[in-house]
Tab-separated table of C-alpha atoms and ligand atoms in Angstrom:
chain	number	residue	atom	x	y	z
O	19	MET	CA	17.025	-2.141	16.914
O	20	ARG	CA	15.730	1.068	15.318
O	21	VAL	CA	13.114	0.748	12.588
O	22	LEU	CA	11.990	3.661	10.433
O	23	ILE	CA	8.569	3.529	8.778
O	24	THR	CA	7.961	6.213	6.170
O	25	GLY	CA	4.210	6.590	5.738
O	26	ILE	CA	3.543	5.614	9.370
O	27	THR	CA	0.555	7.976	9.587
O	28	GLY	CA	-1.102	6.203	6.652
O	29	PHE	CA	-3.123	3.025	6.289
O	30	VAL	CA	-0.400	0.397	5.812
O	31	GLY	CA	2.235	2.224	7.876
O	32	SER	CA	0.026	2.404	10.957
O	33	HIS	CA	-0.830	-1.305	10.707
O	34	LEU	CA	2.871	-2.118	10.330
O	35	ALA	CA	3.652	-0.096	13.463
O	36	ASP	CA	0.900	-2.003	15.324
O	37	TYR	CA	2.371	-5.310	14.155
O	38	ILE	CA	5.950	-4.440	15.134
O	39	LEU	CA	4.953	-3.123	18.568
O	40	ARG	CA	2.893	-6.257	19.203
O	41	GLU	CA	5.424	-8.825	17.988
O	42	ASN	CA	8.861	-7.316	18.567
O	43	GLN	CA	9.338	-5.760	21.982
O	44	GLU	CA	13.006	-4.949	21.415
O	45	VAL	CA	12.330	-2.679	18.418
O	46	GLU	CA	12.181	1.112	18.629
O	47	VAL	CA	9.729	2.388	16.025
O	48	TYR	CA	10.378	5.709	14.301
O	49	GLY	CA	8.091	7.406	11.835
O	50	ILE	CA	7.827	10.679	10.012
O	51	LYS	CA	5.120	13.193	9.374
O	52	ARG	CA	4.818	16.460	7.521
O	53	TRP	CA	3.581	19.493	9.354
O	54	ARG	CA	0.013	19.067	8.086
O	55	SER	CA	-0.167	15.247	8.270
O	56	ARG	CA	-3.311	13.736	9.766
O	57	THR	CA	-2.372	11.499	12.675
O	58	GLU	CA	-5.592	9.733	13.671
O	59	ASN	CA	-4.247	6.328	12.514
O	60	ILE	CA	-1.424	6.443	15.072
O	61	GLU	CA	-3.245	8.229	17.890
O	62	HIS	CA	-3.574	4.944	19.868
O	63	ILE	CA	0.190	4.254	19.764
O	64	LYS	CA	1.571	7.773	19.932
O	65	ASP	CA	3.260	7.168	23.299
O	66	LYS	CA	5.053	4.063	22.010
O	67	ILE	CA	6.619	5.446	18.826
O	68	HIS	CA	8.905	8.327	17.892
O	69	ILE	CA	7.577	10.751	15.292
O	70	LEU	CA	9.906	13.198	13.584
O	71	GLU	CA	9.064	15.899	11.090
O	72	CYS	CA	10.423	15.236	7.610
O	73	ASP	CA	9.447	15.914	4.017
O	74	LEU	CA	10.863	13.181	1.784
O	75	ARG	CA	10.953	15.551	-1.188
O	76	ASP	CA	13.513	17.694	0.629
O	77	ASN	CA	16.958	16.086	0.618
O	78	PHE	CA	18.199	18.194	3.545
O	79	SER	CA	15.222	17.040	5.590
O	80	VAL	CA	15.824	13.376	4.732
O	81	LYS	CA	19.545	13.460	5.431
O	82	GLN	CA	18.966	15.091	8.801
O	83	LEU	CA	16.352	12.467	9.644
O	84	LEU	CA	18.640	9.562	8.792
O	85	GLU	CA	21.504	11.113	10.712
O	86	THR	CA	19.289	11.455	13.787
O	87	ILE	CA	17.880	7.939	13.722
O	88	HIS	CA	20.585	5.778	12.161
O	89	PRO	CA	17.942	3.142	11.393
O	90	ASN	CA	18.750	-0.571	11.150
O	91	LYS	CA	15.695	-1.166	8.982
O	92	ILE	CA	13.598	1.100	6.785
O	93	PHE	CA	10.119	0.314	5.497
O	94	HIS	CA	9.531	2.847	2.745
O	95	LEU	CA	5.754	3.082	2.454
O	96	ALA	CA	5.197	6.830	2.061
O	97	ALA	CA	3.812	7.666	-1.378
O	98	GLN	CA	1.134	9.364	-3.389
O	99	SER	CA	-0.816	6.111	-3.593
O	100	PHE	CA	-4.160	6.915	-5.264
O	101	VAL	CA	-4.130	6.077	-8.972
O	102	PRO	CA	-6.751	8.689	-10.155
O	103	THR	CA	-4.862	11.534	-8.437
O	104	SER	CA	-1.820	10.679	-10.531
O	105	TRP	CA	-3.674	11.793	-13.681
O	106	ASN	CA	-4.622	15.089	-12.050
O	107	ALA	CA	-1.210	15.689	-10.469
O	108	PRO	CA	1.310	13.604	-12.443
O	109	ALA	CA	4.371	15.686	-11.617
O	110	GLU	CA	3.574	15.651	-7.908
O	111	SER	CA	3.086	11.862	-7.986
O	112	LEU	CA	6.371	11.268	-9.804
O	113	THR	CA	8.278	13.680	-7.574
O	114	THR	CA	6.980	12.363	-4.275
O	115	ASN	CA	7.364	8.722	-5.186
O	116	ILE	CA	10.619	8.642	-7.146
O	117	LEU	CA	12.578	11.589	-5.763
O	118	GLY	CA	11.436	10.811	-2.209
O	119	GLU	CA	13.049	7.388	-2.554
O	120	LEU	CA	16.151	8.839	-4.222
O	121	ASN	CA	16.625	11.187	-1.249
O	122	ILE	CA	16.594	8.218	1.134
O	123	PHE	CA	19.176	6.302	-0.911
O	124	GLU	CA	21.467	9.292	-1.340
O	125	GLY	CA	21.081	10.185	2.351
O	126	LEU	CA	22.223	6.695	3.315
O	127	ARG	CA	25.174	6.883	0.919
O	128	ALA	CA	26.250	10.243	2.259
O	129	LEU	CA	26.123	8.921	5.821
O	130	LYS	CA	27.811	5.654	4.792
O	131	ILE	CA	25.207	3.490	6.517
O	132	ASN	CA	23.612	0.443	4.971
O	133	PRO	CA	20.384	-0.586	6.711
O	134	TRP	CA	17.953	-3.117	5.265
O	135	ILE	CA	15.310	-1.327	3.188
O	136	GLN	CA	11.954	-2.563	1.985
O	137	ILE	CA	10.572	-0.657	-0.980
O	138	ALA	CA	6.785	-0.848	-1.355
O	139	CYS	CA	6.383	-1.311	-5.086
O	140	SER	CA	3.021	-2.198	-6.624
O	141	SER	CA	1.163	-4.673	-8.803
O	142	GLU	CA	-0.014	-1.606	-10.754
O	143	GLU	CA	3.414	-1.697	-12.422
O	144	TYR	CA	2.316	-4.772	-14.403
O	145	GLY	CA	-0.408	-2.609	-15.924
O	146	MET	CA	-1.609	-4.074	-19.215
O	147	VAL	CA	-1.605	-7.776	-18.422
O	148	TYR	CA	-2.879	-10.224	-21.058
O	149	PRO	CA	-5.158	-13.155	-20.131
O	150	GLU	CA	-2.473	-15.762	-20.851
O	151	GLU	CA	-0.063	-14.010	-18.425
O	152	VAL	CA	-2.029	-14.694	-15.217
O	153	PRO	CA	-1.233	-15.532	-12.490
O	154	ILE	CA	1.416	-12.820	-12.862
O	155	LYS	CA	4.978	-13.717	-11.962
O	156	GLU	CA	7.715	-11.212	-11.065
O	157	THR	CA	9.249	-11.830	-14.508
O	158	ASN	CA	6.194	-10.477	-16.351
O	159	PRO	CA	6.863	-7.341	-18.443
O	160	LEU	CA	5.905	-4.073	-16.749
O	161	ARG	CA	3.447	-2.085	-18.898
O	162	PRO	CA	2.249	0.698	-16.562
O	163	LEU	CA	-1.056	2.393	-17.461
O	164	SER	CA	-1.072	5.428	-15.164
O	165	PRO	CA	1.397	8.065	-13.954
O	166	TYR	CA	1.128	6.360	-10.553
O	167	ALA	CA	2.176	3.035	-12.082
O	168	VAL	CA	5.063	4.749	-13.893
O	169	SER	CA	6.160	6.283	-10.576
O	170	LYS	CA	6.126	2.869	-8.894
O	171	THR	CA	8.047	1.364	-11.817
O	172	GLY	CA	10.568	4.172	-11.361
O	173	GLN	CA	10.837	3.361	-7.640
O	174	ASP	CA	11.247	-0.318	-8.446
O	175	TYR	CA	14.022	0.194	-11.036
O	176	LEU	CA	15.762	2.875	-8.965
O	177	ALA	CA	15.893	0.480	-6.016
O	178	HIS	CA	17.345	-2.252	-8.214
O	179	GLN	CA	19.891	0.157	-9.648
O	180	TYR	CA	21.033	1.272	-6.164
O	181	TYR	CA	21.427	-2.348	-5.160
O	182	MET	CA	23.480	-3.101	-8.282
O	183	SER	CA	25.557	0.089	-8.206
O	184	TYR	CA	26.173	0.546	-4.489
O	185	GLY	CA	25.166	-2.705	-2.789
O	186	LEU	CA	22.339	-1.166	-0.729
O	187	ASN	CA	20.395	-3.916	1.079
O	188	ILE	CA	17.133	-3.324	-0.727
O	189	VAL	CA	14.210	-5.767	-0.996
O	190	ARG	CA	11.446	-4.804	-3.404
O	191	THR	CA	7.909	-5.978	-2.691
O	192	ARG	CA	5.121	-5.723	-5.268
O	193	ALA	CA	1.972	-5.851	-3.170
O	194	PHE	CA	-1.310	-6.415	-4.956
O	195	ASN	CA	-4.465	-4.696	-3.656
O	196	HIS	CA	-4.938	-4.638	0.077
O	197	THR	CA	-7.668	-3.312	2.285
O	198	GLY	CA	-9.078	-3.403	5.798
O	199	PRO	CA	-9.871	-1.068	8.698
O	200	ARG	CA	-8.449	2.490	8.334
O	201	ARG	CA	-8.406	2.272	4.526
O	202	ALA	CA	-8.881	5.783	3.124
O	203	GLU	CA	-12.335	6.288	1.686
O	204	VAL	CA	-11.152	6.973	-1.880
O	205	PHE	CA	-10.155	3.318	-2.463
O	206	VAL	CA	-12.791	1.023	-3.846
O	207	CYS	CA	-13.678	-1.324	-0.930
O	208	SER	CA	-13.613	1.480	1.589
O	209	ASP	CA	-15.564	3.807	-0.695
O	210	PHE	CA	-18.340	1.237	-1.229
O	211	ALA	CA	-18.368	0.221	2.462
O	212	LYS	CA	-18.704	3.831	3.599
O	213	GLN	CA	-21.528	4.530	1.146
O	214	ILE	CA	-23.389	1.421	2.385
O	215	VAL	CA	-22.994	2.484	6.011
O	216	GLU	CA	-24.203	6.009	5.187
O	217	VAL	CA	-27.348	4.452	3.692
O	218	GLU	CA	-27.747	2.259	6.801
O	219	MET	CA	-27.522	5.357	8.991
O	220	GLY	CA	-30.004	7.310	6.868
O	221	LYS	CA	-27.298	9.813	5.869
O	222	ARG	CA	-27.548	9.181	2.139
O	223	LYS	CA	-30.298	8.206	-0.322
O	224	PRO	CA	-30.174	4.455	-1.125
O	225	VAL	CA	-27.979	4.946	-4.200
O	226	LEU	CA	-24.392	3.691	-4.392
O	227	TRP	CA	-22.069	5.313	-6.924
O	228	VAL	CA	-19.516	3.126	-8.667
O	229	GLY	CA	-16.905	3.237	-11.429
O	230	ASN	CA	-15.649	0.325	-13.535
O	231	LEU	CA	-17.053	-2.898	-12.067
O	232	GLU	CA	-15.419	-5.168	-14.675
O	233	ALA	CA	-11.820	-4.847	-13.423
O	234	ARG	CA	-10.399	-7.826	-11.516
O	235	ARG	CA	-8.173	-7.392	-8.487
O	236	ASP	CA	-6.290	-9.709	-6.103
O	237	PHE	CA	-7.071	-8.575	-2.527
O	238	THR	CA	-5.227	-9.338	0.710
O	239	ASP	CA	-5.978	-8.091	4.210
O	240	VAL	CA	-3.658	-5.251	5.272
O	241	ARG	CA	-2.809	-7.168	8.462
O	242	ASP	CA	-1.448	-10.038	6.352
O	243	ILE	CA	0.395	-7.549	4.142
O	244	VAL	CA	2.289	-5.888	7.011
O	245	ARG	CA	3.373	-9.285	8.344
O	246	ALA	CA	4.695	-9.986	4.853
O	247	TYR	CA	6.587	-6.675	4.815
O	248	TRP	CA	8.255	-7.504	8.127
O	249	LEU	CA	9.208	-10.978	6.842
O	250	SER	CA	10.599	-9.479	3.634
O	251	LEU	CA	13.484	-7.962	5.604
O	252	GLU	CA	13.941	-11.080	7.745
O	253	LYS	CA	14.065	-13.697	5.015
O	254	CYS	CA	14.331	-12.255	1.510
O	255	GLN	CA	17.360	-11.609	-0.679
O	256	PRO	CA	18.571	-8.049	-1.236
O	257	GLY	CA	18.267	-7.012	-4.874
O	258	GLU	CA	15.283	-9.328	-5.423
O	259	VAL	CA	11.640	-8.477	-6.092
O	260	TYR	CA	8.651	-10.383	-4.687
O	261	ASN	CA	4.916	-10.410	-5.417
O	262	ILE	CA	2.754	-10.288	-2.286
O	263	CYS	CA	-0.804	-11.367	-3.023
O	264	SER	CA	-3.459	-13.978	-2.361
O	265	GLY	CA	-3.406	-15.671	-5.772
O	266	LYS	CA	-7.203	-15.199	-6.110
O	267	SER	CA	-9.033	-12.442	-7.930
O	268	TYR	CA	-12.495	-10.907	-7.791
O	269	THR	CA	-14.220	-8.547	-10.188
O	270	ILE	CA	-15.109	-5.253	-8.512
O	271	LYS	CA	-18.750	-6.249	-9.127
O	272	GLU	CA	-18.150	-9.384	-7.017
O	273	VAL	CA	-16.598	-7.236	-4.276
O	274	LEU	CA	-19.652	-4.973	-4.356
O	275	ASP	CA	-21.992	-7.973	-4.171
O	276	LEU	CA	-20.099	-9.356	-1.157
O	277	LEU	CA	-20.429	-6.023	0.656
O	278	LEU	CA	-24.123	-5.772	-0.231
O	279	SER	CA	-24.675	-9.295	1.137
O	280	MET	CA	-23.471	-7.992	4.530
O	281	THR	CA	-26.156	-5.317	4.919
O	282	SER	CA	-29.916	-5.463	5.194
O	283	VAL	CA	-30.552	-2.190	3.338
O	284	LYS	CA	-31.625	-2.221	-0.331
O	285	ILE	CA	-29.464	-0.009	-2.531
O	286	GLU	CA	-29.622	1.026	-6.182
O	287	ILE	CA	-26.275	0.908	-8.044
O	288	LYS	CA	-25.405	3.762	-10.419
O	289	GLN	CA	-22.284	4.390	-12.455
O	290	ASP	CA	-20.641	7.794	-12.047
O	291	PRO	CA	-18.621	8.617	-15.204
O	292	ARG	CA	-16.221	10.667	-13.054
O	293	ARG	CA	-15.178	7.421	-11.360
O	294	LEU	CA	-13.941	5.945	-14.661
O	295	ARG	CA	-10.211	6.244	-15.435
O	296	PRO	CA	-8.483	7.219	-18.698
O	297	SER	CA	-7.142	3.640	-18.654
O	298	ASP	CA	-7.879	1.021	-16.019
O	299	VAL	CA	-5.786	-2.082	-15.431
O	300	PRO	CA	-8.190	-4.866	-16.470
O	301	ILE	CA	-6.799	-7.728	-14.391
O	302	LEU	CA	-4.338	-8.141	-11.548
O	303	LEU	CA	-4.020	-11.716	-10.317
O	304	GLY	CA	-0.657	-12.501	-8.811
O	305	ASP	CA	1.514	-15.545	-8.247
O	306	PRO	CA	2.989	-15.307	-4.717
O	307	THR	CA	5.061	-18.530	-4.978
O	308	LYS	CA	8.470	-16.837	-4.864
O	309	PHE	CA	7.646	-14.890	-1.681
O	310	LYS	CA	5.998	-17.866	0.011
O	311	LYS	CA	9.035	-20.045	-0.695
O	312	ALA	CA	11.409	-17.430	0.690
O	313	THR	CA	9.447	-16.653	3.864
O	314	GLY	CA	6.833	-19.327	4.574
O	315	TRP	CA	4.211	-16.535	4.540
O	316	GLU	CA	0.554	-17.407	3.972
O	317	PRO	CA	-2.336	-14.965	4.117
O	318	THR	CA	-4.620	-15.939	7.012
O	319	ILE	CA	-7.579	-13.545	6.949
O	320	PRO	CA	-10.396	-14.470	4.517
O	321	PHE	CA	-11.553	-11.658	2.221
O	322	THR	CA	-15.089	-11.804	3.614
O	323	GLN	CA	-13.687	-11.173	7.114
O	324	THR	CA	-11.713	-8.189	5.790
O	325	LEU	CA	-14.838	-6.695	4.193
O	326	HIS	CA	-16.829	-7.323	7.352
O	327	ASP	CA	-14.170	-5.548	9.446
O	328	LEU	CA	-14.135	-2.652	6.983
O	329	LEU	CA	-17.914	-2.228	7.287
O	330	GLU	CA	-17.599	-2.326	11.079
O	331	PHE	CA	-14.841	0.295	10.871
O	332	TRP	CA	-17.185	2.651	9.027
O	333	ARG	CA	-20.169	1.767	11.256
O	334	ALA	CA	-18.137	3.080	14.201
O	335	ARG	CA	-17.306	6.319	12.368
O	336	VAL	CA	-20.160	7.484	10.118
L	422	LIG	N1	-11.488	3.982	-6.100
L	422	LIG	C1	-12.523	3.481	-6.806
L	422	LIG	N2	-13.787	4.006	-6.630
L	422	LIG	N3	-12.293	2.448	-7.637
L	422	LIG	C2	-13.353	1.926	-8.302
L	422	LIG	C3	-14.651	2.425	-8.173
L	422	LIG	C4	-14.883	3.521	-7.301
L	422	LIG	O1	-16.000	4.013	-7.143
L	422	LIG	N4	-15.472	1.674	-8.956
L	422	LIG	C5	-14.711	0.772	-9.554
L	422	LIG	N5	-13.423	0.912	-9.175
L	422	LIG	C6	-12.293	0.098	-9.659
L	422	LIG	C7	-11.091	0.893	-10.184
L	422	LIG	O2	-11.340	1.358	-11.516
L	422	LIG	C8	-10.017	-0.188	-10.099
L	422	LIG	O3	-10.124	-1.050	-11.222
L	422	LIG	C9	-10.412	-0.989	-8.848
L	422	LIG	O4	-11.761	-0.634	-8.551
L	422	LIG	C10	-9.549	-0.737	-7.621
L	422	LIG	O5	-9.438	0.654	-7.436
L	422	LIG	P1	-8.710	1.266	-6.131
L	422	LIG	O6	-9.277	0.728	-4.881
L	422	LIG	O7	-8.714	2.759	-6.311
L	422	LIG	O8	-7.225	0.656	-6.190
L	422	LIG	P2	-6.169	0.508	-7.399
L	422	LIG	O9	-6.259	-0.917	-7.871
L	422	LIG	O10	-6.310	1.582	-8.395
L	422	LIG	O11	-4.776	0.752	-6.645
L	422	LIG	C11	-4.559	0.209	-5.350
L	422	LIG	O12	-3.841	-0.998	-5.440
L	422	LIG	C12	-2.510	-0.864	-5.925
L	422	LIG	C13	-1.903	-2.267	-5.929
L	422	LIG	O13	-2.423	-2.957	-7.025
L	422	LIG	C14	-3.809	1.263	-4.528
L	422	LIG	O14	-3.745	0.826	-3.195
L	422	LIG	C15	-2.406	1.456	-5.032
L	422	LIG	O15	-1.706	2.352	-4.185
L	422	LIG	C16	-1.718	0.086	-5.041
L	422	LIG	O16	-0.392	0.215	-5.503
C-alpha cells in the first residue's frame, strides 16, 4: 500500500510517518517537500521513506505527484498552521490551505483515482464558542475568528463538497490543540518550554514572555493524534467529520504553571503585547465521543508527560 503524507517534514507529519513505519511494515510512505523545506524532523527516517518535490499551490506539480505515486491513502497535513501569521499574511494562508487542497482533489479527479483522504481540519474553526456550548460537538456552529480559521473552514467545507459532488473518500478530522517533541517554537507550549530551558542554560535572563494566559485549550499528545489520524482512514465514514481531542481543557496560565513546576529555576512572567492577537478564541474544549465510538481510540499519554517530553526535547537542543 502507498501512503502519501503532505506535510511530512513538519511536526505532525513526521510523527505520523514514525507511527506508520513502526506499526505497518507493508506500507510504503511517500512525502513531499518544497525546495527550501527544512528536513530535520525526518532526518532519522530518510532512508525508509520516499520524498518527492512538490508545491501544493501549483496544480501541475500536484497532478504530476499524484500520477507518480498513485496513493491508496492520503493524509493531508500540509498547511500554513500558525494562527498569528494568518493576520500578517492572510492571502498566503488562504491560498496555501484552500487551493492546496483543491489541487489535490482536482488532481485525483483528473487521474480518475479515488484513494482514502484524511483532511486535517481544526478546532479553530469553532472560533467564538459560548460557555453553554462546551464540550463542543461536531454540530456546533463554526464562527472562525482568524484568517487561519477561515482557511480551515474553507478546507472543511470544500472536502465535504467534493465528497457530496464527486464521491471522493474523504474523512475530515477536527483536531484540537496538540503538542509534544518537535513542536515548532512559535506554538505556546513549545515557546514557553524553550524559554524555560534557555533560562536553565543561562542563555536568557530569568524572564518569560507570554501572551494571553486566559484562553482555554484542549491538549492532546501528538503521538496520540497521529494514531487517531491513521484510525480515521481505517474506521471512519467518508463524508463525516470528527473531533479529535482529550475532552479536558487547561487555561494557558495552568499550562505555564505546569511547565514551571518541572524546572528548578525561578522565572519572572511578563506579558508581551506583540503576543496578543486581534481576536483570540477564548475556549476550545471538545467532545470526542463520535470519534471514540467509530474507532475505539483513547488518548494514552498524560498531558504532564507530554510537557515533560517537550522540555527534554528542548534541553537536548538549546
Ligand atoms: N503562540 C503563543 N505564544 N500563544 C500564546 C502565547 C505565546 O506566547 N501566550 C498565550 N498564548 C495563547 C494564544 O493566544 C492561544 O490562545 C493559545 O495560547 C494557543 O496558542 P498556539 O499554541 O499558538 O495555538 P492555537 O490554539 O492558536 O492553534 C493551534 O491549535 C489549532 C487547533 O486548535 C495550532 O496548532 C493550529 O494549527 C491548530 O489548528
